[in-house]
């Protein structure tokens, strides 16, 4: 879109790895949706169907000791940071082996050791938190970067603006992003803001911004790589707007009848997995046989995860009383 | 209370400054954030001199955005730093309510990330601050699991509790009373010390009636005790010092001895900390009580500005004396 994308900058192995994570995300979330329809999951299912390229692309651009504060449709980022499909499924099923041990559900998970700030439902709440993570890196002189975002709806929150401003004033090593999937639950973008592009908000804070095709994993990866390199070099924060479309309802209970069918048909043609396959084929990096092989490997991992989650124990009732206060903060 | 400290004495305000300075010197992870705390030294001059001593990355002037900088402090805390945030006035904490109750309070419970954060909140009336500069917002947070709440009444406790709060692995809201800044005085130990969070202090031992209180009201209770001593009524004054976790052992022990309780706070009456203590006493000490549990608190209005209105609003020594005399008759 805004910036020319030179995909030859990305190594074949990296692109194939991203393709694997696109498939793993799709396979895992489809499985979660199926479990939901069977009534085996209580609570919501917020999937990234059709938007998988964003989380897979940006998480692939980060180093191991960088930190993410994901948006609730960033399953690919959780997986790339090392949360296993089994742990994700255990979280969805409320099992003790999930990252929150049953204290919270679905995408509301985090892991400080894997550099994941736990998602909070109050959208954009984690953006100020992310600036503080970046502030810690800056104070200590560490060359680590934070990648944090929200949806288009979340950019209406004051916390989004407070975070953007603070990050810019203090030149913090944080990349803030917006996953513009055009609907905040049922509210279309035009009722959310009077500007067509969220990226225009970055200018107001003196921050560089870029519009990126959120359905193109290579474009996301390259834009994220540039912004991360800039932040790591001490040049301050940047803002990325990933344009995409939410292909399912807000949660799986929502049939999303408020979205025009023709809009969905149009975006279906831009499916990130098809797009990645097309690119890999064009570059001569893979063919249908390889894609099938990778897809099978991903689906196998999902099935192993289902088995792990189903065999995992539920927490015992009295465990509700544990962990309100920390005994120590020295492991952080 | 007079306003000039005697030789060797420090004010409540100086005690807080000392705690900040000593903790910053002791632990390089400790840093300060807030509005106008740098060159200006903060609205009450508590951080005066710290910018020069520790530099702009340990004494950070923030934009006027409480939610934003409390959120940032949470993030830094989770990364191993020890941020101490100053709310210019406790009233403005409402702007950061969401970050405090939804993020700081719940992160450890939800996914195991400790948030070693301190928020200093200058609270309370008696300074003609009006509805936006005199509030007692502790009740808002008293109801939110995951936060610790402290409210010192003396310079000794102010310093010791702030040090304990900074060393605590949890989010601690530190309610410092503005009326006491230059009025409460005392001598402090030379050596490093902490006042443990969660331990109340029996400020005055008495056999007749327990007055359970905190913050500036402790001094009011002590004044009332002097008046009542002439009537032959001996008040026992419990300074809670910590609201969460609440030291119920000390409260129950005292009421078990005196059989009578007055709960005194400056915050509005309905749904305040006192309501919970009254309920606990009714639940746990019913058999020992020889009279009704009495509450003295501010009426359910915002804090007013004009002198006669504010005087009417705030609890007075006379209120305690009258309540104690009435309770003595049971």
XYZ file of C-alpha atoms in Angstrom:
662
model
C 0.000 0.000 0.000
C 1.947 3.068 1.257
C 5.401 1.597 1.015
C 6.779 -0.686 -1.680
C 7.351 -4.180 -0.374
C 10.455 -6.029 -1.442
C 9.737 -9.601 -0.498
C 13.120 -10.786 -1.691
C 14.461 -9.329 1.568
C 12.804 -12.220 3.394
C 14.569 -15.577 3.493
C 12.759 -18.651 2.176
C 12.958 -20.419 5.538
C 11.439 -17.413 7.307
C 8.567 -17.180 4.862
C 7.863 -20.898 5.133
C 7.977 -20.597 8.919
C 5.383 -17.809 8.720
C 3.250 -19.977 6.459
C 3.432 -22.750 9.069
C 2.224 -20.351 11.776
C -0.596 -19.082 9.535
C -1.715 -22.675 9.157
C -1.242 -23.445 12.857
C -3.316 -20.398 13.824
C -6.079 -21.220 11.354
C -6.095 -24.899 12.344
C -6.137 -24.126 16.069
C -8.847 -21.480 15.840
C -11.014 -23.618 13.566
C -10.700 -26.387 16.167
C -11.650 -23.944 18.941
C -14.682 -22.834 16.908
C -15.713 -26.471 16.440
C -15.358 -27.138 20.175
C -17.428 -24.049 20.859
C -20.192 -25.283 18.570
C -20.136 -28.602 20.397
C -20.768 -26.671 23.598
C -17.457 -27.721 25.122
C -16.169 -24.181 25.645
C -17.813 -21.798 28.044
C -17.283 -18.114 27.340
C -16.288 -16.298 24.173
C -14.122 -17.297 21.214
C -12.450 -14.353 19.543
C -10.778 -15.674 16.439
C -8.458 -14.031 13.963
C -9.950 -15.843 10.957
C -8.858 -13.886 7.884
C -6.534 -11.708 9.947
C -3.840 -14.255 10.851
C -1.131 -12.527 8.849
C -0.930 -9.594 11.236
C 0.118 -11.426 14.404
C 2.220 -13.959 12.500
C 3.965 -11.183 10.581
C 4.815 -8.896 13.467
C 5.719 -11.627 15.947
C 8.127 -13.064 13.356
C 9.899 -9.694 13.180
C 10.780 -9.669 16.896
C 13.741 -10.987 18.877
C 13.274 -13.451 21.698
C 13.705 -10.900 24.502
C 11.365 -8.329 22.987
C 7.914 -8.027 24.552
C 4.437 -8.068 23.046
C 1.129 -6.728 24.334
C -1.227 -8.425 21.878
C -4.649 -7.476 20.613
C -7.347 -10.115 21.195
C -7.120 -11.462 17.647
C -3.369 -12.117 17.791
C -3.338 -15.873 18.296
C -0.369 -16.254 15.940
C 1.736 -14.037 18.212
C 0.975 -16.168 21.284
C 2.059 -19.267 19.335
C 5.253 -17.723 17.984
C 6.198 -16.532 21.489
C 6.000 -20.154 22.622
C 2.548 -20.712 24.074
C 1.667 -24.174 22.759
C -1.661 -25.103 21.122
C -2.214 -27.417 24.096
C -1.850 -24.533 26.555
C -4.186 -22.375 24.456
C -6.814 -25.125 24.395
C -6.387 -25.741 28.126
C -7.006 -22.034 28.635
C -10.182 -22.220 26.550
C -11.388 -25.269 28.464
C -10.644 -23.630 31.839
C -8.007 -26.232 32.725
C -5.265 -25.809 35.294
C -2.569 -26.229 32.605
C -3.620 -23.061 30.778
C -1.528 -19.902 31.257
C -4.052 -18.500 33.773
C -4.804 -21.842 35.495
C -8.514 -21.332 34.944
C -8.571 -17.858 36.464
C -9.331 -16.326 33.075
C -10.437 -17.632 29.726
C -9.765 -17.669 25.989
C -7.312 -15.025 24.728
C -7.001 -13.443 28.179
C -3.591 -14.916 28.813
C -0.071 -13.704 29.336
C 3.324 -14.991 30.344
C 5.979 -12.643 31.643
C 8.803 -15.149 30.984
C 7.813 -15.450 27.340
C 7.475 -11.676 27.034
C 3.699 -11.590 26.668
C 1.662 -8.988 28.533
C -1.701 -10.523 29.435
C -4.635 -9.205 27.469
C -7.176 -7.004 29.267
C -10.749 -6.716 27.943
C -10.805 -2.967 28.451
C -9.409 -2.329 25.009
C -6.272 -0.188 24.786
C -5.559 -0.636 28.523
C -2.355 -2.436 27.674
C -0.980 0.361 25.494
C 0.057 2.574 28.434
C 1.397 -0.593 30.074
C 3.466 -1.278 26.947
C 4.957 2.218 27.087
C 6.029 1.425 30.651
C 7.687 -1.801 29.523
C 9.548 0.273 26.918
C 10.375 2.867 29.561
C 12.016 0.167 31.702
C 14.133 -0.861 28.689
C 15.096 2.749 28.025
C 15.984 3.516 31.655
C 18.172 0.392 31.818
C 19.736 0.999 28.418
C 18.532 -2.337 27.026
C 18.027 -2.665 23.284
C 14.676 -4.358 23.582
C 11.463 -3.366 21.846
C 7.782 -3.628 22.724
C 5.091 -4.360 20.133
C 1.613 -3.446 21.321
C -1.737 -2.885 19.701
C -5.464 -2.715 19.658
C -8.293 -2.708 17.137
C -9.867 0.248 15.379
C -12.435 0.554 18.170
C -9.722 0.633 20.818
C -8.169 3.704 19.246
C -11.186 5.693 20.466
C -10.096 5.096 24.073
C -8.205 7.788 25.947
C -5.608 5.223 26.938
C -4.633 4.785 23.286
C -3.973 8.507 22.998
C -2.240 8.777 26.355
C 0.066 5.933 25.377
C 0.834 7.367 21.927
C 1.666 10.725 23.465
C 3.834 9.375 26.269
C 5.731 7.075 23.899
C 6.468 9.979 21.565
C 7.418 12.501 24.262
C 9.898 10.069 25.840
C 11.060 8.508 22.521
C 10.323 5.042 23.832
C 11.257 1.821 21.993
C 7.694 0.776 21.326
C 5.812 0.015 18.122
C 2.106 0.684 18.484
C -0.285 -0.842 16.000
C -3.927 -0.850 15.086
C -5.611 -3.843 13.566
C -8.206 -2.021 11.519
C -10.696 -4.782 10.801
C -13.490 -2.295 10.109
C -15.864 -3.384 12.837
C -15.671 -2.929 16.600
C -18.114 -5.659 17.564
C -21.014 -4.392 15.396
C -19.988 -0.732 15.170
C -18.573 0.138 11.760
C -15.509 2.345 11.416
C -17.554 5.329 10.206
C -19.349 5.460 13.572
C -16.078 5.034 15.425
C -14.121 7.896 13.908
C -14.564 10.692 11.393
C -11.324 9.892 9.573
C -10.858 6.992 7.145
C -7.343 6.079 8.221
C -6.336 5.506 11.830
C -2.746 6.239 10.849
C -3.566 9.951 10.693
C -3.725 9.896 14.465
C 0.017 9.163 14.644
C 0.849 12.509 13.029
C -0.818 14.336 15.915
C 1.717 12.806 18.277
C 4.773 13.434 16.141
C 5.179 9.770 15.363
C 5.839 8.145 11.969
C 2.956 6.011 10.767
C 2.407 3.558 7.976
C -0.574 1.802 6.418
C 0.101 -1.885 5.780
C -1.881 -4.572 3.991
C -2.818 -6.689 6.995
C -3.643 -9.702 4.832
C -0.145 -9.888 3.402
C 2.161 -11.607 5.884
C 5.274 -10.455 4.022
C 4.132 -6.818 4.057
C 3.359 -7.000 7.770
C 6.705 -8.634 8.497
C 8.666 -6.038 6.537
C 6.822 -3.049 8.004
C 7.224 -4.463 11.505
C 10.920 -5.150 10.878
C 11.498 -1.528 9.806
C 9.597 -0.074 12.768
C 11.291 -2.414 15.236
C 14.764 -1.611 13.851
C 14.025 2.088 14.198
C 12.825 1.719 17.774
C 15.770 -0.518 18.682
C 18.158 2.097 17.340
C 16.741 4.644 19.771
C 14.832 6.642 17.158
C 11.570 6.382 19.055
C 8.147 4.861 18.571
C 6.258 4.219 15.346
C 2.668 3.443 14.493
C 1.393 0.815 12.061
C -2.154 0.505 10.781
C -2.904 -2.981 9.493
C -5.895 -2.849 7.158
C -7.884 -6.056 7.227
C -11.372 -7.495 7.618
C -12.911 -9.492 10.447
C -14.320 -12.565 8.675
C -16.193 -14.034 11.673
C -18.428 -12.341 14.218
C -17.016 -10.506 17.206
C -17.219 -13.788 19.057
C -18.425 -17.123 17.712
C -21.940 -16.533 19.057
C -22.250 -13.472 16.781
C -23.451 -14.224 13.218
C -22.363 -10.688 12.195
C -25.406 -10.030 10.015
C -24.553 -6.336 10.203
C -21.629 -6.912 7.825
C -22.598 -6.735 4.101
C -22.104 -10.154 2.490
C -20.460 -8.644 -0.598
C -17.813 -7.045 1.615
C -16.968 -10.450 3.041
C -16.917 -12.003 -0.440
C -14.480 -9.370 -1.582
C -12.155 -9.915 1.399
C -12.376 -13.673 1.104
C -10.403 -13.377 -2.124
C -7.668 -11.680 -0.121
C -7.425 -14.479 2.445
C -3.954 -14.304 4.045
C -3.266 -18.004 3.596
C -4.100 -17.934 -0.108
C -2.017 -14.791 -0.415
C 0.966 -16.417 1.277
C 0.673 -19.514 -0.933
C 0.529 -17.324 -4.001
C 3.629 -15.428 -2.924
C 5.592 -18.569 -2.042
C 4.696 -20.094 -5.413
C 5.674 -16.927 -7.268
C 9.036 -16.821 -5.535
C 9.587 -20.499 -6.280
C 9.811 -21.231 -2.537
C 7.101 -23.874 -2.468
C 4.342 -25.767 -4.196
C 1.066 -27.501 -3.389
C 2.832 -30.611 -2.045
C 4.880 -28.563 0.392
C 1.830 -26.553 1.484
C -0.067 -29.769 2.197
C 2.859 -31.167 4.152
C 3.087 -28.026 6.302
C -0.683 -27.944 6.825
C -0.668 -31.541 8.019
C 2.198 -30.841 10.425
C 0.254 -27.888 11.867
C -2.990 -29.847 12.172
C -1.159 -32.689 13.922
C 0.121 -30.254 16.496
C -3.396 -28.945 17.023
C -4.725 -32.458 17.593
C -1.939 -33.204 20.081
C -2.967 -29.986 21.813
C -6.605 -31.070 22.003
C -5.517 -34.329 23.621
C -3.285 -32.499 26.122
C -6.054 -30.044 27.043
C -8.742 -32.686 27.377
C -6.559 -34.852 29.606
C -5.525 -31.872 31.756
C -7.204 -31.484 35.145
C -9.680 -28.756 35.974
C -8.654 -26.556 38.895
C -10.167 -27.303 42.297
C -12.669 -24.758 43.604
C -10.556 -23.497 46.525
C -7.772 -22.533 44.067
C -9.884 -19.423 43.455
C -8.386 -18.042 46.677
C -4.779 -18.340 45.493
C -2.655 -15.628 43.946
C -4.496 -12.405 44.787
C -1.210 -11.085 46.151
C 2.335 -11.872 45.064
C 4.882 -13.133 47.589
C 7.777 -11.876 45.503
C 8.463 -9.887 42.354
C 12.095 -10.913 42.064
C 11.581 -13.311 39.156
C 10.576 -10.471 36.820
C -1.086 21.073 66.094
C 1.570 23.774 65.714
C 3.511 24.083 62.499
C 7.157 24.469 63.539
C 9.047 21.300 64.327
C 11.233 21.254 67.448
C 14.953 20.449 67.213
C 15.494 16.978 65.834
C 11.909 16.665 64.663
C 10.794 16.235 61.090
C 7.435 16.803 59.528
C 5.248 14.147 57.938
C 6.154 15.669 54.570
C 9.898 15.472 55.252
C 9.498 11.884 56.374
C 7.976 11.007 52.988
C 10.797 12.833 51.159
C 13.385 10.967 53.215
C 11.788 7.629 52.411
C 11.848 8.381 48.678
C 15.451 9.584 48.754
C 16.709 6.654 50.825
C 14.891 4.037 48.748
C 16.188 5.571 45.505
C 19.721 5.480 46.919
C 19.286 1.917 48.196
C 17.745 0.399 45.068
C 18.462 1.688 41.572
C 15.237 0.112 40.299
C 13.227 2.698 42.246
C 12.138 5.667 40.138
C 9.474 8.356 40.373
C 6.754 9.424 37.941
C 4.173 12.169 38.182
C 3.073 15.633 37.201
C 5.476 18.480 38.015
C 7.633 16.339 40.292
C 10.918 17.275 38.584
C 12.210 20.855 38.475
C 9.233 22.090 40.471
C 9.548 19.374 43.111
C 5.876 18.437 43.055
C 2.794 20.404 44.063
C 3.738 19.937 47.738
C 7.546 19.994 47.194
C 7.979 16.421 48.357
C 10.321 15.503 45.503
C 12.325 18.740 45.690
C 16.009 18.127 44.928
C 15.535 14.572 43.698
C 15.730 15.478 39.995
C 19.152 17.081 40.533
C 20.293 14.079 42.534
C 18.956 11.232 40.398
C 18.425 12.676 36.908
C 15.488 12.896 34.524
C 15.143 9.139 33.982
C 14.583 8.469 37.673
C 12.409 11.491 38.354
C 10.065 11.668 35.398
C 7.747 14.568 34.784
C 4.800 13.067 32.948
C 2.186 14.486 30.606
C -1.111 15.341 32.276
C -2.561 11.865 31.791
C -3.073 9.810 34.942
C -4.305 6.678 33.210
C -1.359 6.815 30.815
C 1.357 7.207 33.412
C -0.126 4.757 35.905
C -0.336 2.259 33.036
C 3.292 2.983 32.200
C 4.273 2.455 35.824
C 2.507 -0.922 35.752
C 4.470 -1.936 32.658
C 7.780 -0.834 34.156
C 6.970 -2.629 37.413
C 6.317 -5.883 35.556
C 9.719 -5.494 33.891
C 11.490 -5.444 37.251
C 11.492 -1.715 38.017
C 10.069 -0.232 41.227
C 8.039 2.811 40.168
C 6.594 5.248 42.684
C 3.854 7.356 41.113
C 2.712 10.649 42.584
C -0.905 11.663 42.108
C -0.817 15.408 42.422
C -4.009 15.152 44.460
C -5.625 11.863 45.401
C -8.809 13.131 43.728
C -7.176 12.742 40.292
C -6.771 9.023 40.921
C -10.260 8.642 39.423
C -8.660 9.209 35.996
C -6.440 6.188 36.617
C -9.127 4.066 38.264
C -9.310 1.637 35.355
C -5.559 0.992 35.214
C -5.409 0.496 38.981
C -8.441 -1.770 39.418
C -8.423 -3.667 36.114
C -4.737 -3.981 35.303
C -2.578 -3.509 38.418
C -4.953 -5.263 40.813
C -5.693 -8.274 38.610
C -2.502 -9.085 36.711
C -0.968 -11.302 39.354
C -4.193 -13.136 40.008
C -4.923 -13.681 36.313
C -1.563 -14.615 34.885
C 1.026 -14.460 37.633
C 2.732 -11.168 36.815
C 3.592 -9.282 40.007
C 3.144 -5.508 39.881
C 5.477 -3.939 42.482
C 4.060 -0.441 42.187
C 3.415 2.375 44.668
C 0.934 5.176 44.056
C 1.247 8.072 46.468
C -2.094 9.821 46.802
C -2.258 13.057 48.817
C -5.769 12.902 50.265
C -8.098 14.507 52.758
C -9.623 17.831 53.675
C -9.157 20.661 56.104
C -7.262 22.726 53.552
C -10.157 24.416 51.733
C -9.430 22.463 48.603
C -13.056 21.957 47.624
C -14.644 19.010 45.804
C -11.614 18.194 43.619
C -8.666 18.636 45.981
C -9.848 17.180 49.293
C -11.337 13.770 48.617
C -10.757 10.560 50.519
C -10.937 7.971 47.708
C -9.714 4.950 49.676
C -13.193 3.425 49.734
C -13.175 3.059 45.950
C -10.173 0.759 46.161
C -10.973 -0.931 49.480
C -13.428 -3.042 47.475
C -10.921 -4.126 44.776
C -8.999 -7.352 45.546
C -5.316 -7.251 44.633
C -4.437 -3.830 46.000
C -2.850 -2.973 49.332
C -3.929 0.278 50.978
C -1.983 2.180 53.609
C -2.702 5.506 55.309
C -0.092 6.701 57.825
C -0.846 9.241 60.555
C 2.631 10.121 61.870
C 6.030 10.948 60.350
C 7.438 7.680 61.727
C 4.713 5.628 60.063
C 4.791 7.764 56.910
C 8.446 6.939 56.351
C 8.301 3.330 57.469
C 5.146 2.480 55.539
C 6.407 4.124 52.355
C 9.597 2.083 52.537
C 7.563 -1.057 53.123
C 5.294 -0.158 50.197
C 8.254 0.324 47.856
C 9.697 -3.042 48.895
C 6.339 -4.841 48.574
C 5.839 -6.984 45.436
C 2.227 -5.778 45.028
C 0.496 -2.570 43.980
C 0.225 -0.381 47.067
C -1.885 2.762 47.274
C -0.259 5.064 49.791
C -2.729 7.635 51.105
C -0.783 10.510 52.605
C -2.856 13.124 54.389
C -2.295 16.678 53.172
C -3.493 18.205 56.453
C -0.656 16.408 58.247
C 2.145 17.413 55.844
C 3.439 20.276 57.945
C 1.412 19.726 61.113
C 2.400 16.214 62.186
C 5.937 16.089 63.550
C 8.165 13.565 65.211
C 11.667 12.267 65.568
C 12.829 9.474 63.321
C 15.405 6.764 63.918
C 18.806 7.285 62.301
C 18.847 3.756 60.945
C 16.818 2.214 58.126
C 13.464 0.843 59.277
C 10.126 -0.215 57.840
C 6.646 -0.252 59.326
C 5.156 -3.561 58.215
C 2.085 -3.393 55.995
C -0.908 -5.053 57.646
C -0.175 -4.166 61.278
C -2.320 -1.669 63.190
C -0.914 0.399 66.040
C -2.536 0.943 69.422
C -1.816 4.649 69.722
C -3.426 4.958 73.157
C -4.254 2.151 75.560
C -7.635 2.526 77.272
C -10.189 0.287 78.951
C -13.570 1.837 78.023
C -14.137 2.414 74.325
C -12.133 1.455 71.212
C -11.839 4.165 68.576
C -10.831 2.558 65.292
C -9.477 5.093 62.842
C -6.665 6.103 60.437
C -5.050 9.092 58.758
C -5.632 12.589 60.141
C -8.524 11.345 62.261
C -6.061 9.557 64.568
C -5.040 12.968 65.907
C -8.669 13.931 66.393
C -9.268 10.752 68.387
C -6.253 11.479 70.586
C -7.562 15.001 71.251
C -10.968 13.584 72.162
C -9.271 11.108 74.501
C -7.722 14.013 76.434
C -11.118 15.688 76.837
C -12.793 12.432 77.862
C -10.092 11.641 80.404
C -11.600 14.438 82.520
C -14.924 12.542 82.495
C -13.127 9.404 83.573
C -13.626 7.760 80.160
C -10.512 6.013 78.816
C -10.474 5.705 75.025
C -8.323 3.128 73.314
C -7.187 4.555 69.964
C -6.400 2.083 67.202
C -4.551 3.560 64.234
C -5.187 1.072 61.448
C -2.186 2.321 59.390
C -3.079 -0.324 56.774
C -6.599 -0.681 55.380
C -5.828 -3.691 53.165
C -4.810 -6.124 54.489
C -6.842 -5.129 57.545
C -5.406 -6.052 60.939
C -8.568 -7.630 62.317
C -6.637 -9.309 65.170
C -5.807 -5.948 66.745
C -9.333 -4.612 66.164
C -11.051 -7.676 67.653
C -8.640 -7.848 70.580
C -9.297 -4.220 71.474
C -13.074 -4.474 71.153
C -12.959 -7.759 73.092
C -11.386 -5.778 75.933
C -13.475 -2.570 75.847
C -16.746 -4.064 74.533
C -17.516 -0.775 72.804
C -16.468 0.602 69.444
C -16.469 3.903 67.603
C -15.303 3.794 64.019
C -14.030 7.132 62.814
C -13.037 8.204 59.315
C -12.942 11.318 57.211
C -14.383 9.662 54.115
C -18.126 9.724 53.419
C -20.116 7.399 55.608
C -22.000 5.175 53.170
C -20.025 2.195 51.952
C -16.824 3.474 53.499
C -14.092 1.489 55.217
C -16.001 2.000 58.484
C -19.037 0.165 57.171
C -16.939 -2.937 56.590
C -15.336 -2.747 60.028
C -18.764 -2.333 61.622
C -19.988 -5.395 59.748
C -16.941 -7.403 60.832
C -17.504 -6.440 64.467
C -21.173 -7.393 64.240
C -20.190 -10.726 62.720
C -17.216 -11.609 64.908
C -17.604 -9.703 68.201
C -21.377 -9.667 68.759
C -21.137 -11.519 72.079
C -18.571 -9.087 73.451
C -20.352 -5.852 72.545
C -22.056 -3.849 75.306
C -23.417 -1.101 73.074
C -24.103 -0.213 69.464
C -21.202 0.054 67.046
C -20.987 3.756 66.266
C -19.672 5.394 63.135
C -18.393 8.935 62.803
C -17.712 9.970 59.230
C -18.307 12.762 56.754
C -21.838 13.142 55.399
C -22.612 11.761 51.950
C -21.780 14.910 50.013
C -18.761 16.001 48.005
C -16.148 17.856 50.074
C -17.281 21.502 50.167
C -15.089 24.586 49.785
C -16.308 27.394 52.046
C -14.987 27.367 55.644
C -18.284 26.857 57.534
C -19.339 24.168 55.086
C -16.059 22.301 55.317
C -16.065 22.594 59.107
C -19.552 21.130 59.196
C -18.512 18.378 56.787
C -15.388 17.142 58.588
C -15.659 15.041 61.754
C -14.762 17.031 64.870
C -13.346 16.232 68.299
C -16.751 17.092 69.747
C -18.412 14.388 67.641
C -16.159 11.762 69.200
C -16.657 13.147 72.703
C -20.446 13.118 72.287
C -20.464 9.610 70.820
C -18.215 8.314 73.587
C -20.375 9.828 76.345
C -23.474 8.281 74.817
C -21.806 4.915 74.412
C -20.504 4.994 77.989
C -24.098 5.036 79.246
C -24.923 1.630 77.763
